Coordinates of C-alpha atoms in Angstrom, one line a residue:
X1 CA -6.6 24.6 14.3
X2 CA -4.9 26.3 17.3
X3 CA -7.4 24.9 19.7
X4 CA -6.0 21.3 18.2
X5 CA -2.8 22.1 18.3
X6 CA -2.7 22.8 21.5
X7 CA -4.3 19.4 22.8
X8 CA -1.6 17.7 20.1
X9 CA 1.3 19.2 21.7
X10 CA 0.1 18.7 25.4
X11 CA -0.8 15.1 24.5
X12 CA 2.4 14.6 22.4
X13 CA 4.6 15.7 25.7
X14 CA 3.0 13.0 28.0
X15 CA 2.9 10.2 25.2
X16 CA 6.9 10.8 25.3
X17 CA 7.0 11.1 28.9
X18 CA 4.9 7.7 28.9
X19 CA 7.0 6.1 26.5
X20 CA 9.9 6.4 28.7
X21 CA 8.2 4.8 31.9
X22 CA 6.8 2.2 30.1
X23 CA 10.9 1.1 29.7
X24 CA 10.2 0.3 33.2
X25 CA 7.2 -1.7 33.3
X26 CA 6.4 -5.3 32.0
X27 CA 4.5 -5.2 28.7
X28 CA 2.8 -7.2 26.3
X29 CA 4.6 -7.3 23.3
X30 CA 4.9 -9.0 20.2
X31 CA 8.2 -8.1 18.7
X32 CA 11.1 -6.3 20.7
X33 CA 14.2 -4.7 18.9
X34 CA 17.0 -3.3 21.6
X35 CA 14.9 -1.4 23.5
X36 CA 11.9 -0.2 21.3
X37 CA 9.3 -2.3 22.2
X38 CA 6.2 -3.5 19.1
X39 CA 2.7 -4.0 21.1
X40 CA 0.4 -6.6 20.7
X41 CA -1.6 -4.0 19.5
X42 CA 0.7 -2.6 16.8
X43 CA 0.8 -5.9 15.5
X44 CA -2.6 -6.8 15.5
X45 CA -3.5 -3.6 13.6
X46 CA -0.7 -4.3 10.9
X47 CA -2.3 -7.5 10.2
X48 CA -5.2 -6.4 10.1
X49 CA -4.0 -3.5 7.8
X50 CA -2.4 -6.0 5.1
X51 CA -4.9 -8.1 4.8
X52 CA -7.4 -5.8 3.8
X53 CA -5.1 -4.0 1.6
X54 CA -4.4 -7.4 0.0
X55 CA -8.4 -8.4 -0.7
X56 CA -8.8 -5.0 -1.9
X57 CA -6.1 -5.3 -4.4
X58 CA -6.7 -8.8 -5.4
X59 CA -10.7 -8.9 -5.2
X60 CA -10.3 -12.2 -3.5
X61 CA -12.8 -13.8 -1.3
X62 CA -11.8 -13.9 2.6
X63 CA -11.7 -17.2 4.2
X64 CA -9.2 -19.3 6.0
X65 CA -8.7 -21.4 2.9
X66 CA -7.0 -18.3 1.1
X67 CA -4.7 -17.6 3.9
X68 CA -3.7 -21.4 4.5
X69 CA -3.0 -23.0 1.2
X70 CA 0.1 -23.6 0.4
X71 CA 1.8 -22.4 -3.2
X72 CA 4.3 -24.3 -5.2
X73 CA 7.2 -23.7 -2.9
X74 CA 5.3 -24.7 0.1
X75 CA 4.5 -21.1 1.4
X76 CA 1.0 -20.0 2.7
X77 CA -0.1 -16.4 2.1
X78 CA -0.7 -15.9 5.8
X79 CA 3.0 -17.4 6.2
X80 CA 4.4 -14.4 3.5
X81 CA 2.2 -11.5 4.4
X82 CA 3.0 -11.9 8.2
X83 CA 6.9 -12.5 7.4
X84 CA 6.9 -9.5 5.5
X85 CA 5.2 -7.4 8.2
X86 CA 7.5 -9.0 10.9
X87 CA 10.1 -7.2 8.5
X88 CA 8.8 -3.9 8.3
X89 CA 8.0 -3.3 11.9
X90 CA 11.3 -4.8 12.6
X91 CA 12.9 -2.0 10.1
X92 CA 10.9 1.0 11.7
X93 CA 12.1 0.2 15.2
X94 CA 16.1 -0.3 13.6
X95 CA 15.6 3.4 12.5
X96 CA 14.0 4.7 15.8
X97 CA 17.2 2.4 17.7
X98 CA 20.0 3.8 14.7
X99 CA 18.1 7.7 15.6
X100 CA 19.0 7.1 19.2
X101 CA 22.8 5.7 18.9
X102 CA 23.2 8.3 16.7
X103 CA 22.1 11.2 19.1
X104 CA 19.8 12.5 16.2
X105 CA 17.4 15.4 17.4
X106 CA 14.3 17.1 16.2
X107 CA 14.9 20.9 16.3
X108 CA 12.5 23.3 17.7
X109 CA 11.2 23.8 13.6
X110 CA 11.1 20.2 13.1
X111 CA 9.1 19.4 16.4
X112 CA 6.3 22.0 15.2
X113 CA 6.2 20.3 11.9
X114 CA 5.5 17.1 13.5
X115 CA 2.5 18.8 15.7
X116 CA 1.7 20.4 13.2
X117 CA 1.3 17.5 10.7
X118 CA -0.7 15.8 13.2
X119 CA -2.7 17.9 13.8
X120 CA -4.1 18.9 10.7
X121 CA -4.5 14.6 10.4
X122 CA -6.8 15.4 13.2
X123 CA -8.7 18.7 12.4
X124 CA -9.1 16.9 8.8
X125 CA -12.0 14.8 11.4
X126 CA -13.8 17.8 12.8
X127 CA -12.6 17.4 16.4
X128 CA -10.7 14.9 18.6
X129 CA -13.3 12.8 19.5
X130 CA -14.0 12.3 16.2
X131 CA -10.3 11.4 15.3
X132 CA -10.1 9.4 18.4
X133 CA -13.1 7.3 16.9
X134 CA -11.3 7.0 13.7
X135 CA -8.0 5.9 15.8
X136 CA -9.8 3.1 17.9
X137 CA -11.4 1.5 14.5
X138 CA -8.2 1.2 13.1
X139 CA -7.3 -0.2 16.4
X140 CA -5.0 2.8 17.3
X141 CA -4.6 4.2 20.4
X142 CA -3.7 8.4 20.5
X143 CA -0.3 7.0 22.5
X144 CA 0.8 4.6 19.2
X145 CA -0.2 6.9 16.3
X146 CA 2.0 9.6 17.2
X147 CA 4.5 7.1 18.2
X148 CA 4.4 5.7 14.5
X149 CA 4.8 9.6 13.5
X150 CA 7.9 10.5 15.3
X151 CA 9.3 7.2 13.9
X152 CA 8.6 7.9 10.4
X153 CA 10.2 11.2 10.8
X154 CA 12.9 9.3 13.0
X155 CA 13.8 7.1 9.7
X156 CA 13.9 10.7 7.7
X157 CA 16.6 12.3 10.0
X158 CA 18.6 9.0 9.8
X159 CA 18.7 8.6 6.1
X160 CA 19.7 12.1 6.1
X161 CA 22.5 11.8 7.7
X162 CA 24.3 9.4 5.8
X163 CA 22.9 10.2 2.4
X164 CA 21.9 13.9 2.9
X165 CA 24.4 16.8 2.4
X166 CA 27.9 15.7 4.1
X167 CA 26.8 12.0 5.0
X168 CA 28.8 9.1 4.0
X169 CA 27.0 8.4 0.4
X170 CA 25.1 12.2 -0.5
X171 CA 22.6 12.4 -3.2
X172 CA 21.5 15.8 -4.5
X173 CA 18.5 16.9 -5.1
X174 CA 19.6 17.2 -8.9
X175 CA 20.5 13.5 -8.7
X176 CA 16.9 12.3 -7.0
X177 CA 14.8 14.5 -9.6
X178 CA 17.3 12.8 -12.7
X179 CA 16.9 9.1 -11.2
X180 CA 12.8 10.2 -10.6
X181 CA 12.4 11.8 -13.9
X182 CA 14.1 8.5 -16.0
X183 CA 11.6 5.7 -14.0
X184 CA 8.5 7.9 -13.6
X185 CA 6.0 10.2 -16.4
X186 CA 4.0 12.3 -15.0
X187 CA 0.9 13.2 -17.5
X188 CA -2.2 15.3 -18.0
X189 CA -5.0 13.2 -20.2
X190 CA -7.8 13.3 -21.9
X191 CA -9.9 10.4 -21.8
X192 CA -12.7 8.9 -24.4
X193 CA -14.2 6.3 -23.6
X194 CA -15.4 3.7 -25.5
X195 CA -17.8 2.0 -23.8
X196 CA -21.7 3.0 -23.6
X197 CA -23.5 3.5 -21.0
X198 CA -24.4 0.1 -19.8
X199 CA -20.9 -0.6 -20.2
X200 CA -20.8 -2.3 -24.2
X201 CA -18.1 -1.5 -26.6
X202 CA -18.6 0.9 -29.1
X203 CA -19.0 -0.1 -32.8
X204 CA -19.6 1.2 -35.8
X205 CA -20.3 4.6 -36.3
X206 CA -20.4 5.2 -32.5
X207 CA -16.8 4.2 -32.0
X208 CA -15.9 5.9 -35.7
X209 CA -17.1 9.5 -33.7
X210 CA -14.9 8.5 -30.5
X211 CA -12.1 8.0 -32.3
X212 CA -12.7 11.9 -34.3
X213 CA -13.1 12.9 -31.4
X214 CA -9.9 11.7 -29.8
X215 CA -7.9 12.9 -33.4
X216 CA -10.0 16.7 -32.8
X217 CA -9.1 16.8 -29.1
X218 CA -4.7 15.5 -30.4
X219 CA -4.6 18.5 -33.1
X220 CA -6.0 21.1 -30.7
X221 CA -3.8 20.0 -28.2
X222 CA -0.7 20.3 -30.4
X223 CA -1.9 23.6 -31.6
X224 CA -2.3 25.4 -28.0
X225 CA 0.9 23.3 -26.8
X226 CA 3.4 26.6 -26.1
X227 CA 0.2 28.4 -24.2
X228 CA -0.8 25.2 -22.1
X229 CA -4.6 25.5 -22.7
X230 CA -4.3 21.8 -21.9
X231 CA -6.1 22.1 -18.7
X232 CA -9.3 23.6 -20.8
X233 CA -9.2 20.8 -23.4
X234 CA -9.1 18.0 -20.8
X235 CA -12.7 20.0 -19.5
X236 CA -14.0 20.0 -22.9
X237 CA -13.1 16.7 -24.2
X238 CA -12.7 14.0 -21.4
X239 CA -15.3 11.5 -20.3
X240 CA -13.3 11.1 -16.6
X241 CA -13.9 13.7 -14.3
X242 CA -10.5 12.0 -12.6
X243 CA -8.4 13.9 -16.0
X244 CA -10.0 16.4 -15.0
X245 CA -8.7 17.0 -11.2
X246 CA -5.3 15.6 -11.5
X247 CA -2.7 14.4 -14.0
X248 CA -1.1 10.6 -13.4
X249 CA 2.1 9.2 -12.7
X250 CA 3.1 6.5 -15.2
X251 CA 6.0 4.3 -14.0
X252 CA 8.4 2.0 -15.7
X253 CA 7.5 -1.4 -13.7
X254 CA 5.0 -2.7 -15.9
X255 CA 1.5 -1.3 -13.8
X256 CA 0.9 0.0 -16.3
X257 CA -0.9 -0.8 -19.8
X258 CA 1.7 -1.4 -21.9
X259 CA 0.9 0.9 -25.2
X260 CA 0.1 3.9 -22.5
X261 CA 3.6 3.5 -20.8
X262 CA 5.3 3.4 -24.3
X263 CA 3.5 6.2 -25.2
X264 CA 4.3 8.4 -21.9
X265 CA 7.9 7.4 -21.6
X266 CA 8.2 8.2 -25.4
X267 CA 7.1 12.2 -25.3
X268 CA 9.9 15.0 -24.0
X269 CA 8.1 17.4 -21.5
X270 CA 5.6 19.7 -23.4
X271 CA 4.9 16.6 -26.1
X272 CA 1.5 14.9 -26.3
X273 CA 0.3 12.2 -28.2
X274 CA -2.6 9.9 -28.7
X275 CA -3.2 6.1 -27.6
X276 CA -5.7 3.5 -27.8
X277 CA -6.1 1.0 -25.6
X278 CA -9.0 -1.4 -25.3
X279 CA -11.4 0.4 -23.5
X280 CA -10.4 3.9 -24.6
X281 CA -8.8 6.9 -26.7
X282 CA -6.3 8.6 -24.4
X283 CA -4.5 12.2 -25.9
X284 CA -1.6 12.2 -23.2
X285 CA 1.0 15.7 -22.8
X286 CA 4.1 15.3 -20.3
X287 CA 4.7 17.5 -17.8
X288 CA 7.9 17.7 -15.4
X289 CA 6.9 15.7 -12.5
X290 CA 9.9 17.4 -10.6
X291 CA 8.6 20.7 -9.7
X292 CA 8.2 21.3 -5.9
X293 CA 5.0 21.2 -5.8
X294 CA 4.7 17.9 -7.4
X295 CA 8.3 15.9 -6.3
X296 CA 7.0 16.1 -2.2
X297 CA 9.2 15.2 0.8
X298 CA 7.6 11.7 0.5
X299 CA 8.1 10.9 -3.2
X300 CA 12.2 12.5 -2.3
X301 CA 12.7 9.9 0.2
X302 CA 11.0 7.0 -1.6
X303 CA 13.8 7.9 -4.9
X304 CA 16.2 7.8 -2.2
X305 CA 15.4 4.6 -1.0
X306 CA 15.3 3.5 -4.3
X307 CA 18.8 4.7 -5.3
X308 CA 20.6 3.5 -2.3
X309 CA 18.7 0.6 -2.0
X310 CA 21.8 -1.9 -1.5
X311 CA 23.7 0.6 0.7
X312 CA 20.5 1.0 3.1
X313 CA 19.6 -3.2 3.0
X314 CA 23.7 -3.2 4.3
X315 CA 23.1 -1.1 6.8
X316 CA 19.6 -2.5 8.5
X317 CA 21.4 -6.0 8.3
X318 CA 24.5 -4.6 9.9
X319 CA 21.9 -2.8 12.7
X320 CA 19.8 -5.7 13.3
X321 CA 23.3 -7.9 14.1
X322 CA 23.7 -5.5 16.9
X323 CA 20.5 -5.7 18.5
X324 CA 18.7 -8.0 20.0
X325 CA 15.4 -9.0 18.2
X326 CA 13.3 -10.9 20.1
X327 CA 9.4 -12.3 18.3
X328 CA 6.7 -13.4 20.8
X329 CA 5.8 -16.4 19.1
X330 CA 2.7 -17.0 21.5
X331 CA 1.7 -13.3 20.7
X332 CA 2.1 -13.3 16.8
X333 CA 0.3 -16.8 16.5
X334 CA -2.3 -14.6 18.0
X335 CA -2.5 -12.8 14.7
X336 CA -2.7 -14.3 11.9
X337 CA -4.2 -13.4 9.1
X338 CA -6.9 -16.3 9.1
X339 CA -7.5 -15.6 12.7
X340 CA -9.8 -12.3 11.2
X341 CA -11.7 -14.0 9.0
X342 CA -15.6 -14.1 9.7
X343 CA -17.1 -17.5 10.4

């Protein structure tokens, strides 16, 4: 680890000290926002990014059709997915520009958090040449990774300052964890299945057993409530190994099977409660999805996003009129999503 973060924070010195010469030189670029500069490169690799996240998630078929039909309004998906990419990058580089005008600074604690954080991405690869590998297949370079980092922790310090303690529009801690807590359940489960092993429904006196099951594993759980031997049930009744590692985070926005939402969002913390669903018996207890260890820097900053959502949309529009943004039509044309797909 040492050995690593050494290399990080040599590299991360000369990445910086690169950045600022390349002010100087004529580069290929695909989007520029005052003076932050988006690569041909960082383009090409968010593409690339969103589209497989998006036939992942939809289990569609790649081919050019997919990305070139229109819908009912006249939009392609290659048209929306790129427009909406145009507008995230666009947003980083506002943040990185708003860090700057500000005369926001990482302090000596914060920088070693960065290195740090970076380079326990790296050690999680065995070595640097290793992560390097992993960097070029996801067509990063070293230089642009930890570029993307400091910007990311370039957007924190911003929103900070005008919605952390004494900025413009504060928001507590108290106030994230009550907005969290009312749109998010966090749960422990026990899962019976019922399905067979080839995958058919249960019937009969099969599914008869599941269900007593499901009712033993309920009034155990209510019994052993105050002394959380939850955990132990979960190991001696589920048919998931998943419920057996980790609990779940049930939201509000309808992700979620309908019956198992109601359910969650229905038990105080400590509660549990049984629900069947099509494919399974689920015994569900509520846990406060607050606690530190759970309600991470990430998920704080995400609720704040969420509650000052109008305020921070003002704001990026009111940036963005200040700056000039400047697309490289030639250069995103280069990029489209059909452009990837195999012949």
């Amino acid at each position: 680890m040492k050995k690593i973060l050494r290399v990080i924070a040599v590299v991360a010195v000369v990445v910086l000290m690169a950045g600022l010469l390349s002010a100087c030189n004529k580069v290929d670029y695909a989007i520029k926002v005052g003076n932050s500069v988006i690569s041909e490169n960082d383009y090409k690799r968010g593409v690339a990014t969103l589209r497989q996240n998006y036939l992942e998630e939809s289990g569609e078929k790649d081919s050019k059709q997919l990305w070139v039909t229109k819908d009912e309004e006249g939009n392609t998906l290659s048209e929306l997915l790129t427009a909406a990419l145009q507008q995230d990058l666009i947003q980083k580089k506002l943040y990185a520009e708003q860090f700057e005008k500000l005369g926001l600074s990482f302090s000596a604690e914060e920088e070693q958090a960065i290195t740090e954080t970076v380079a326990q991405v790296a050690e999680s690869y065995g070595s640097i040449t290793e992560f390097n590998q992993a960097l070029a297949d996801g067509y990063y370079t070293y230089d642009e990774f930890l570029v993307e980092y400091y910007d990311a922790f370039k957007k924190t310090k911003v929103l900070n300052y005008y919605f952390g303690e004494g900025g413009e529009k504060p928001v507590s801690l108290q106030d994230l964890k009550n907005y969290y807590a009312l749109n998010h359940v966090y749960v422990k489960f026990i899962y019976i299945t019922k399905q067979d092993e080839e995958g058919e429904f249960l019937t009969g006196d099969d599914l008869k057993d599941a269900r007593m099951r499901a009712q033993t594993a309920l009034e155990s759980a209510r019994r052993e409530s105050e002394r959380d031997l939850f955990p132990d049930l979960i190991e001696t009744h589920s048919d998931m190994n998943y419920s057996k590692k980790d609990g779940m985070v049930i939201t509000n926005d309808g992700s979620f099977n309908k019956k198992v939402e109601k359910a969650a969002f229905g038990l105080e913390l400590g509660e549990v409660a049984m629900v069947e669903t099509e494919n399974a018996l689920m015994v569900l207890k509520r846990y406060d999805g607050t606690t530190d260890e759970l309600f991470t820097a990430s998920l704080r900053q995400q609720t704040l996003e969420e509650i000052r959502a109008e305020e921070i949309e003002a704001l990026l529009a009111e940036w963005e009129q200040g700056l000039a943004v400047k697309i490289n039509q030639k250069a995103v044309k280069k990029y489209r999503p059909e452009k990837f797909v195999k012949e």
